């Protein structure tokens, strides 16, 4: 009978009983969630529910208060498990009325980013390589097909050109790699000067034998692959090939391996692709090479981040994806950098630049350390 009455007069009763209703809450982790409403009449009893189940109150966490017409539920030390739909049902002798609100939590910004590009650009332009044997630090981008490898290079070139740069072919949604040559890309220009680092673009890895051969990446890490080499998925480079560098020295080698993983597709990457990337990582580890992950397409993985890039280190989705990346490839979290590439923008975005510059600044320093350490080891081995 009570239920029937409620169904028939839902809107009327809702308006009749509530002076104010519960409001949705988005609270930072560790903060306090306060759900509050006010009834129009007194002598009501209240029942709180979470996701349709009567709320299981935990001491020192949940506090339920009723003060005359005012009803409050306070949840201290907000954490992810407090998320959900909260409902208060007010009971009179005759009928019940309810209202609900959604509670979500957000992370405190857990990695600090400077959202001001000028200082980072100046620092990188002023950067000098410590090891005199090396004129340019070399980064190799490695990852599955169509994940934004070439776009990373376009984005970095865009930052230092000060205008959108699209020379390194970035393709849309294809299953075959668009990059088919080993391509060395300088950063900067003759007018403003070149930066002391280069990026080496590669073909994408595929689950089958159509993609980049892992032996070719491993040869490239050691400096055996010359610029312009046309990748051959079925037959890796041998020392008889024109593009094979027989005696590479430190300047020909790669100084940091940049693995590229798309944030929106990490869960659906084929295990065979991950295994190939791990094989390359293992070889890079044997060479003591710094290895990082640039996690692209953060805008596709998280609507909050797509709306405002400043949310990238507050987003639970992004953090979860970074953790997945870390688990899949065995790269520690502090070597994983979420980035967004230019792909549809025709104007410069300082936010896109800053996120990329943050990552770039780190890898330049780590590659520089590697070059110093490489020579030190060689000298001590010779001596
Ligand atoms: N939304 C979004 N799209 C991106 C981002 N980075 C790259 N893309 C898009 O992803 C597609 C593939 O980008 P590419 O840079 O060609 O990828 P790739 O890894 O070099 O691809 P292959 O050379 O073919 O293996 C293009 O359509 C890009 O515009 C990003 O951060 N966000
Ligand atoms: Mg490419």
Tab-separated table of C-alpha atoms and ligand atoms in Angstrom:
chain	number	residue	atom	x	y	z
A	1	UNK	CA	0.000	0.000	0.000
A	2	UNK	CA	2.814	2.366	1.019
A	3	UNK	CA	4.780	1.476	-2.182
A	4	UNK	CA	1.720	2.056	-4.354
A	5	UNK	CA	1.127	5.460	-2.858
A	6	UNK	CA	4.770	6.343	-3.455
A	7	UNK	CA	4.656	5.272	-7.105
A	8	UNK	CA	1.511	7.224	-7.792
A	9	UNK	CA	2.582	10.432	-6.154
A	10	UNK	CA	6.363	10.302	-6.526
A	11	UNK	CA	6.908	13.827	-7.841
A	12	UNK	CA	4.327	15.413	-5.637
A	13	UNK	CA	5.690	13.788	-2.464
A	14	UNK	CA	9.265	14.503	-3.370
A	15	UNK	CA	8.521	18.190	-3.613
A	16	UNK	CA	6.317	18.053	-0.579
A	17	UNK	CA	8.841	16.510	1.794
A	18	UNK	CA	12.261	17.876	0.743
A	19	UNK	CA	13.226	21.512	1.221
A	20	UNK	CA	16.686	20.680	-0.180
A	21	UNK	CA	17.901	17.416	-1.707
A	22	UNK	CA	21.251	15.570	-1.742
A	23	UNK	CA	23.811	16.986	-4.165
A	24	UNK	CA	26.373	14.986	-6.168
A	25	UNK	CA	29.853	15.120	-4.660
A	26	UNK	CA	33.322	14.859	-6.159
A	27	UNK	CA	35.809	14.734	-3.309
A	28	UNK	CA	39.585	14.426	-3.198
A	29	UNK	CA	41.047	11.310	-1.616
A	30	UNK	CA	41.420	11.856	2.116
A	31	UNK	CA	38.728	14.546	2.168
A	32	UNK	CA	35.315	14.463	3.832
A	33	UNK	CA	32.124	13.677	1.929
A	34	UNK	CA	29.091	15.498	3.318
A	35	UNK	CA	25.688	14.507	2.012
A	36	UNK	CA	22.995	16.784	3.318
A	37	UNK	CA	19.296	17.351	2.810
A	38	UNK	CA	16.496	19.076	4.574
A	39	UNK	CA	12.901	18.001	5.008
A	40	UNK	CA	9.940	20.355	5.195
A	41	UNK	CA	8.318	18.638	8.118
A	42	UNK	CA	9.559	17.151	11.369
A	43	UNK	CA	9.053	13.730	12.895
A	44	UNK	CA	10.496	11.817	9.984
A	45	UNK	CA	12.811	8.857	10.256
A	46	UNK	CA	15.613	8.344	7.780
A	47	UNK	CA	17.305	5.344	6.187
A	48	UNK	CA	20.568	5.764	4.263
A	49	UNK	CA	21.470	3.363	1.465
A	50	UNK	CA	24.534	2.951	-0.720
A	51	UNK	CA	24.037	1.377	-4.143
A	52	UNK	CA	20.607	0.105	-3.065
A	53	UNK	CA	21.859	-1.634	0.090
A	54	UNK	CA	21.338	-0.314	3.610
A	55	UNK	CA	24.495	1.593	4.557
A	56	UNK	CA	26.893	-0.422	6.632
A	57	UNK	CA	28.180	2.238	9.033
A	58	UNK	CA	31.826	1.973	10.027
A	59	UNK	CA	32.930	3.562	13.292
A	60	UNK	CA	35.050	6.740	12.894
A	61	UNK	CA	34.211	6.806	9.181
A	62	UNK	CA	30.442	7.261	8.808
A	63	UNK	CA	28.475	9.696	10.928
A	64	UNK	CA	24.718	9.979	10.522
A	65	UNK	CA	23.067	13.024	12.043
A	66	UNK	CA	19.505	14.195	12.303
A	67	UNK	CA	18.845	17.619	13.666
A	68	UNK	CA	15.157	18.481	13.450
A	69	UNK	CA	14.446	18.659	9.719
A	70	UNK	CA	18.097	18.389	8.707
A	71	UNK	CA	19.715	15.043	7.733
A	72	UNK	CA	23.447	14.560	7.211
A	73	UNK	CA	25.715	11.698	6.316
A	74	UNK	CA	29.399	12.437	6.767
A	75	UNK	CA	32.051	10.092	5.380
A	76	UNK	CA	35.590	10.809	6.564
A	77	UNK	CA	38.859	10.010	4.806
A	78	UNK	CA	37.286	9.568	1.330
A	79	UNK	CA	38.680	6.733	-0.745
A	80	UNK	CA	37.704	4.945	-3.930
A	81	UNK	CA	35.528	2.378	-2.183
A	82	UNK	CA	33.277	5.199	-0.887
A	83	UNK	CA	32.153	5.945	-4.438
A	84	UNK	CA	28.576	5.081	-5.381
A	85	UNK	CA	24.954	6.182	-5.351
A	86	UNK	CA	23.758	7.271	-1.925
A	87	UNK	CA	20.058	7.449	-1.145
A	88	UNK	CA	18.182	8.798	1.810
A	89	UNK	CA	14.638	7.575	2.374
A	90	UNK	CA	12.448	9.604	4.699
A	91	UNK	CA	9.564	7.771	6.267
A	92	UNK	CA	6.330	9.190	7.534
A	93	UNK	CA	3.597	7.070	9.024
A	94	UNK	CA	1.937	6.883	5.616
A	95	UNK	CA	4.603	6.849	2.962
A	96	UNK	CA	8.315	7.117	2.072
A	97	UNK	CA	10.174	9.584	-0.129
A	98	UNK	CA	13.718	9.312	-1.354
A	99	UNK	CA	16.423	11.332	-3.031
A	100	UNK	CA	19.862	10.231	-4.246
A	101	UNK	CA	23.271	11.616	-5.120
A	102	UNK	CA	26.375	10.242	-6.766
A	103	UNK	CA	29.683	10.313	-4.921
A	104	UNK	CA	32.941	10.154	-6.862
A	105	UNK	CA	36.481	10.622	-5.619
A	106	UNK	CA	39.495	12.122	-7.331
A	107	UNK	CA	43.182	11.670	-6.637
A	108	UNK	CA	45.282	14.470	-5.269
A	109	UNK	CA	47.673	15.506	-8.017
A	110	UNK	CA	50.337	12.872	-7.449
A	111	UNK	CA	53.026	14.082	-9.852
A	112	UNK	CA	53.876	17.735	-10.102
A	113	UNK	CA	53.919	19.301	-13.546
A	114	UNK	CA	54.970	22.845	-14.366
A	115	UNK	CA	52.290	24.132	-16.701
A	116	UNK	CA	54.630	26.799	-17.991
A	117	UNK	CA	56.695	25.864	-21.011
A	118	UNK	CA	59.198	28.739	-21.205
A	119	UNK	CA	61.488	27.540	-18.430
A	120	UNK	CA	61.568	23.936	-19.683
A	121	UNK	CA	62.238	25.031	-23.283
A	122	UNK	CA	65.061	27.337	-22.121
A	123	UNK	CA	66.567	24.562	-19.977
A	124	UNK	CA	66.548	22.128	-22.899
A	125	UNK	CA	67.961	24.705	-25.320
A	126	UNK	CA	70.759	25.470	-22.844
A	127	UNK	CA	71.432	21.793	-22.149
A	128	UNK	CA	74.971	20.541	-22.945
A	129	UNK	CA	75.931	16.855	-23.165
A	130	UNK	CA	78.581	16.022	-20.576
A	131	UNK	CA	80.325	13.335	-22.605
A	132	UNK	CA	82.358	15.042	-25.345
A	133	UNK	CA	82.245	11.895	-27.537
A	134	UNK	CA	78.532	12.453	-28.163
A	135	UNK	CA	77.103	15.404	-30.090
A	136	UNK	CA	73.482	14.274	-29.984
A	137	UNK	CA	71.662	12.029	-27.536
A	138	UNK	CA	69.696	9.430	-29.491
A	139	UNK	CA	66.235	8.191	-28.554
A	140	UNK	CA	64.543	5.264	-30.268
A	141	UNK	CA	60.745	5.059	-30.257
A	142	UNK	CA	59.449	1.522	-30.183
A	143	UNK	CA	55.927	0.143	-29.920
A	144	UNK	CA	52.931	-1.419	-31.635
A	145	UNK	CA	51.463	-0.184	-34.930
A	146	UNK	CA	49.561	3.101	-34.925
A	147	UNK	CA	50.092	4.054	-31.285
A	148	UNK	CA	51.542	7.521	-31.834
A	149	UNK	CA	55.293	6.894	-32.277
A	150	UNK	CA	55.660	9.279	-35.228
A	151	UNK	CA	53.208	11.684	-33.576
A	152	UNK	CA	55.521	11.968	-30.557
A	153	UNK	CA	58.271	13.160	-32.879
A	154	UNK	CA	55.864	15.596	-34.558
A	155	UNK	CA	54.830	16.914	-31.140
A	156	UNK	CA	58.427	17.439	-29.995
A	157	UNK	CA	59.301	19.142	-33.276
A	158	UNK	CA	56.176	21.304	-32.943
A	159	UNK	CA	57.327	22.490	-29.498
A	160	UNK	CA	60.712	23.642	-30.755
A	161	UNK	CA	59.477	24.962	-34.097
A	162	UNK	CA	56.735	26.943	-32.332
A	163	UNK	CA	54.232	25.879	-34.981
A	164	UNK	CA	52.355	22.650	-35.762
A	165	UNK	CA	54.673	20.192	-37.425
A	166	UNK	CA	53.364	17.242	-39.392
A	167	UNK	CA	56.258	15.984	-41.497
A	168	UNK	CA	56.602	12.627	-39.800
A	169	UNK	CA	53.701	10.774	-41.250
A	170	UNK	CA	51.105	10.075	-38.592
A	171	UNK	CA	48.494	7.669	-39.844
A	172	UNK	CA	44.948	7.072	-38.813
A	173	UNK	CA	43.673	3.717	-37.524
A	174	UNK	CA	45.594	1.414	-39.865
A	175	UNK	CA	46.647	-2.104	-39.009
A	176	UNK	CA	49.868	-1.930	-41.043
A	177	UNK	CA	52.662	0.386	-39.970
A	178	UNK	CA	52.924	3.631	-41.930
A	179	UNK	CA	56.524	4.140	-40.915
A	180	UNK	CA	58.585	1.742	-42.998
A	181	UNK	CA	62.048	3.324	-42.825
A	182	UNK	CA	64.410	3.806	-39.906
A	183	UNK	CA	64.316	7.544	-39.719
A	184	UNK	CA	66.541	9.868	-37.722
A	185	UNK	CA	64.758	13.101	-36.847
A	186	UNK	CA	66.570	16.237	-35.770
A	187	UNK	CA	64.818	18.709	-33.503
A	188	UNK	CA	65.052	22.448	-34.169
A	189	UNK	CA	66.011	24.439	-37.235
A	190	UNK	CA	68.927	26.321	-38.739
A	191	UNK	CA	67.578	29.710	-37.666
A	192	UNK	CA	67.045	28.984	-33.938
A	193	UNK	CA	69.568	26.159	-33.694
A	194	UNK	CA	69.230	22.417	-33.279
A	195	UNK	CA	68.699	20.704	-29.950
A	196	UNK	CA	71.391	18.199	-28.880
A	197	UNK	CA	69.111	15.192	-29.296
A	198	UNK	CA	67.521	13.172	-32.090
A	199	UNK	CA	64.635	10.763	-32.306
A	200	UNK	CA	64.726	7.546	-34.312
A	201	UNK	CA	61.376	6.537	-35.725
A	202	UNK	CA	60.652	2.847	-36.301
A	203	UNK	CA	58.057	0.611	-37.863
A	204	UNK	CA	55.341	-0.730	-35.544
A	205	UNK	CA	55.495	-4.136	-33.872
A	206	UNK	CA	52.736	-6.572	-34.846
A	207	UNK	CA	51.605	-9.844	-33.312
A	208	UNK	CA	52.489	-11.681	-36.526
A	209	UNK	CA	55.596	-11.523	-38.701
A	210	UNK	CA	54.390	-8.482	-40.699
A	211	UNK	CA	55.653	-5.875	-38.264
A	212	UNK	CA	59.088	-4.736	-37.222
A	213	UNK	CA	61.537	-7.561	-36.547
A	214	UNK	CA	62.754	-7.396	-32.934
A	215	UNK	CA	66.312	-8.226	-34.080
A	216	UNK	CA	66.305	-4.970	-36.063
A	217	UNK	CA	65.417	-2.885	-32.999
A	218	UNK	CA	68.078	-4.648	-30.968
A	219	UNK	CA	70.639	-3.949	-33.739
A	220	UNK	CA	69.489	-0.307	-33.778
A	221	UNK	CA	69.984	0.006	-30.007
A	222	UNK	CA	73.603	-1.090	-30.495
A	223	UNK	CA	74.118	1.423	-33.302
A	224	UNK	CA	74.298	-1.082	-36.181
A	225	UNK	CA	71.400	0.374	-38.198
A	226	UNK	CA	72.042	3.325	-40.481
A	227	UNK	CA	69.531	6.091	-41.115
A	228	UNK	CA	67.103	5.343	-43.971
A	229	UNK	CA	67.170	1.565	-43.608
A	230	UNK	CA	63.964	0.116	-45.110
A	231	UNK	CA	62.641	-2.349	-42.531
A	232	UNK	CA	62.076	-5.860	-43.759
A	233	UNK	CA	59.721	-7.733	-41.418
A	234	UNK	CA	60.696	-11.176	-42.699
A	235	UNK	CA	64.448	-10.781	-42.795
A	236	UNK	CA	66.382	-8.707	-40.243
A	237	UNK	CA	69.404	-6.628	-41.159
A	238	UNK	CA	72.669	-8.536	-41.566
A	239	UNK	CA	76.226	-7.226	-41.618
A	240	UNK	CA	76.395	-7.617	-45.415
A	241	UNK	CA	73.688	-5.019	-45.898
A	242	UNK	CA	74.524	-1.474	-47.040
A	243	UNK	CA	72.684	-0.075	-44.038
A	244	UNK	CA	74.672	-2.100	-41.521
A	245	UNK	CA	77.167	-0.138	-39.442
A	246	UNK	CA	79.928	-2.611	-38.562
A	247	UNK	CA	81.789	-0.786	-35.828
A	248	UNK	CA	79.447	1.618	-34.112
A	249	UNK	CA	80.798	3.759	-31.310
A	250	UNK	CA	78.938	5.534	-28.548
A	251	UNK	CA	77.675	8.343	-30.787
A	252	UNK	CA	75.990	5.806	-33.132
A	253	UNK	CA	74.232	3.954	-30.347
A	254	UNK	CA	70.820	4.639	-28.844
A	255	UNK	CA	71.075	6.328	-25.445
A	256	UNK	CA	67.506	5.777	-24.244
A	257	UNK	CA	64.710	3.446	-25.355
A	258	UNK	CA	61.280	5.096	-25.493
A	259	UNK	CA	58.520	2.473	-25.475
A	260	UNK	CA	55.207	3.797	-26.717
A	261	UNK	CA	51.910	2.415	-25.403
A	262	UNK	CA	48.447	3.864	-26.096
A	263	UNK	CA	46.557	4.631	-22.874
A	264	UNK	CA	43.202	3.740	-24.429
A	265	UNK	CA	44.260	0.333	-25.748
A	266	UNK	CA	46.633	-1.056	-23.144
A	267	UNK	CA	44.122	-3.706	-22.055
A	268	UNK	CA	43.584	-5.009	-25.571
A	269	UNK	CA	47.202	-5.172	-26.723
A	270	UNK	CA	47.979	-8.634	-28.018
A	271	UNK	CA	50.166	-10.658	-25.676
A	272	UNK	CA	52.510	-11.499	-28.581
A	273	UNK	CA	53.141	-7.763	-29.078
A	274	UNK	CA	53.886	-7.331	-25.360
A	275	UNK	CA	56.258	-10.312	-25.470
A	276	UNK	CA	58.147	-8.776	-28.405
A	277	UNK	CA	58.438	-5.469	-26.561
A	278	UNK	CA	59.673	-7.309	-23.479
A	279	UNK	CA	62.315	-9.067	-25.562
A	280	UNK	CA	63.611	-5.682	-26.700
A	281	UNK	CA	63.476	-4.420	-23.120
A	282	UNK	CA	65.505	-7.382	-21.906
A	283	UNK	CA	68.199	-6.641	-24.474
A	284	UNK	CA	68.144	-2.964	-23.533
A	285	UNK	CA	68.539	-3.950	-19.875
A	286	UNK	CA	71.607	-6.006	-20.755
A	287	UNK	CA	73.034	-2.830	-22.316
A	288	UNK	CA	72.125	-0.851	-19.145
A	289	UNK	CA	70.078	1.495	-21.313
A	290	UNK	CA	67.551	3.801	-19.677
A	291	UNK	CA	64.062	2.709	-20.684
A	292	UNK	CA	60.837	4.629	-20.376
A	293	UNK	CA	57.238	4.415	-21.555
A	294	UNK	CA	55.468	7.307	-23.215
A	295	UNK	CA	51.790	6.545	-22.721
A	296	UNK	CA	50.037	8.302	-25.600
A	297	UNK	CA	46.384	9.064	-26.327
A	298	UNK	CA	45.550	10.026	-22.730
A	299	UNK	CA	42.679	12.103	-24.120
A	300	UNK	CA	41.101	8.952	-25.568
A	301	UNK	CA	41.480	7.044	-22.308
A	302	UNK	CA	40.004	9.610	-19.913
A	303	UNK	CA	37.240	12.158	-20.657
A	304	UNK	CA	38.315	14.316	-17.685
A	305	UNK	CA	41.808	14.556	-19.124
A	306	UNK	CA	40.433	15.202	-22.618
A	307	UNK	CA	38.492	18.127	-21.167
A	308	UNK	CA	41.485	19.540	-19.321
A	309	UNK	CA	45.003	18.124	-19.568
A	310	UNK	CA	45.715	19.462	-16.060
A	311	UNK	CA	43.636	16.508	-14.754
A	312	UNK	CA	46.114	13.955	-16.073
A	313	UNK	CA	47.738	13.267	-12.684
A	314	UNK	CA	44.417	13.465	-10.845
A	315	UNK	CA	42.725	10.890	-13.055
A	316	UNK	CA	42.254	7.416	-11.620
A	317	UNK	CA	41.874	5.994	-15.128
A	318	UNK	CA	45.248	7.349	-16.191
A	319	UNK	CA	46.928	6.096	-13.021
A	320	UNK	CA	45.358	2.652	-13.463
A	321	UNK	CA	46.546	2.546	-17.082
A	322	UNK	CA	50.043	3.559	-16.019
A	323	UNK	CA	50.003	0.731	-13.478
A	324	UNK	CA	48.847	-1.683	-16.196
A	325	UNK	CA	51.716	-0.493	-18.407
A	326	UNK	CA	54.137	-0.961	-15.562
A	327	UNK	CA	52.846	-4.486	-14.936
A	328	UNK	CA	52.803	-5.500	-18.601
A	329	UNK	CA	56.273	-4.225	-19.515
A	330	UNK	CA	58.001	-4.298	-16.140
A	331	UNK	CA	58.871	-0.592	-16.256
A	332	UNK	CA	58.668	1.234	-12.899
A	333	UNK	CA	55.957	3.869	-12.551
A	334	UNK	CA	58.463	6.724	-12.314
A	335	UNK	CA	59.638	5.903	-15.849
A	336	UNK	CA	56.130	6.059	-17.320
A	337	UNK	CA	54.942	9.370	-18.752
A	338	UNK	CA	51.402	10.017	-19.950
A	339	UNK	CA	51.516	12.351	-22.954
A	340	UNK	CA	49.164	13.802	-25.482
A	341	UNK	CA	50.200	14.366	-29.076
A	342	UNK	CA	49.054	16.972	-31.509
A	343	UNK	CA	46.636	15.178	-33.808
A	344	UNK	CA	43.706	17.458	-34.571
A	345	UNK	CA	44.920	20.769	-33.182
A	346	UNK	CA	45.992	23.414	-35.645
A	347	UNK	CA	47.207	25.794	-32.957
A	348	UNK	CA	49.906	25.480	-30.334
A	349	UNK	CA	48.738	24.262	-26.927
A	350	UNK	CA	50.958	25.072	-23.962
A	351	UNK	CA	49.367	22.198	-21.991
A	352	UNK	CA	50.257	19.583	-24.638
A	353	UNK	CA	53.756	21.056	-24.769
A	354	UNK	CA	54.254	21.049	-20.994
A	355	UNK	CA	53.243	17.414	-20.549
A	356	UNK	CA	55.662	16.360	-23.289
A	357	UNK	CA	58.422	18.700	-22.066
A	358	UNK	CA	58.173	17.234	-18.566
A	359	UNK	CA	58.877	13.761	-20.009
A	360	UNK	CA	61.518	15.026	-22.433
A	361	UNK	CA	63.472	16.818	-19.700
A	362	UNK	CA	63.707	13.582	-17.709
A	363	UNK	CA	64.811	11.357	-20.588
A	364	UNK	CA	67.442	13.854	-21.758
A	365	UNK	CA	69.046	13.753	-18.294
A	366	UNK	CA	68.871	9.941	-18.110
A	367	UNK	CA	70.345	9.525	-21.605
A	368	UNK	CA	73.119	11.936	-20.630
A	369	UNK	CA	73.858	9.840	-17.502
A	370	UNK	CA	74.014	6.742	-19.700
A	371	UNK	CA	76.560	8.322	-22.050
A	372	UNK	CA	78.787	9.338	-19.120
A	373	UNK	CA	78.529	5.904	-17.529
A	374	UNK	CA	79.192	4.081	-20.816
A	375	UNK	CA	82.540	5.847	-21.296
A	376	UNK	CA	83.465	5.442	-17.639
A	377	UNK	CA	82.911	1.668	-17.899
A	378	UNK	CA	84.919	1.462	-21.101
A	379	UNK	CA	87.813	3.395	-19.576
A	380	UNK	CA	87.856	1.231	-16.469
A	381	UNK	CA	87.665	-1.937	-18.621
A	382	UNK	CA	90.638	-0.775	-20.696
A	383	UNK	CA	92.646	0.366	-17.657
B	1	LIG	N1	43.584	11.269	-29.710
B	1	LIG	C1	44.865	11.071	-29.908
B	1	LIG	N2	45.278	10.547	-31.063
B	1	LIG	C2	46.591	10.358	-31.239
B	1	LIG	C3	47.552	10.687	-30.253
B	1	LIG	N3	48.788	10.344	-30.712
B	1	LIG	C4	48.595	9.841	-31.943
B	1	LIG	N4	47.290	9.840	-32.262
B	1	LIG	C5	46.665	9.352	-33.504
B	1	LIG	O1	46.972	7.965	-33.623
B	1	LIG	C6	47.157	7.621	-35.001
B	1	LIG	C7	48.491	6.915	-35.210
B	1	LIG	O2	49.556	7.829	-34.975
B	1	LIG	P1	51.030	7.620	-35.560
B	1	LIG	O3	51.890	8.674	-34.950
B	1	LIG	O4	51.040	7.479	-37.033
B	1	LIG	O5	51.379	6.215	-34.942
B	1	LIG	P2	52.663	5.319	-35.244
B	1	LIG	O6	52.886	4.553	-33.971
B	1	LIG	O7	53.798	6.126	-35.749
B	1	LIG	O8	52.099	4.364	-36.379
B	1	LIG	P3	52.920	3.411	-37.416
B	1	LIG	O9	54.126	4.137	-37.882
B	1	LIG	O10	51.917	3.184	-38.510
B	1	LIG	O11	53.244	2.155	-36.662
B	1	LIG	C8	47.054	8.944	-35.773
B	1	LIG	O12	45.745	9.041	-36.292
B	1	LIG	C9	47.279	10.002	-34.732
B	1	LIG	O13	46.649	11.216	-35.062
B	1	LIG	C10	47.086	11.262	-29.012
B	1	LIG	O14	47.842	11.572	-28.074
B	1	LIG	N5	45.743	11.435	-28.907
B	2	LIG	MG1	54.916	5.952	-37.497
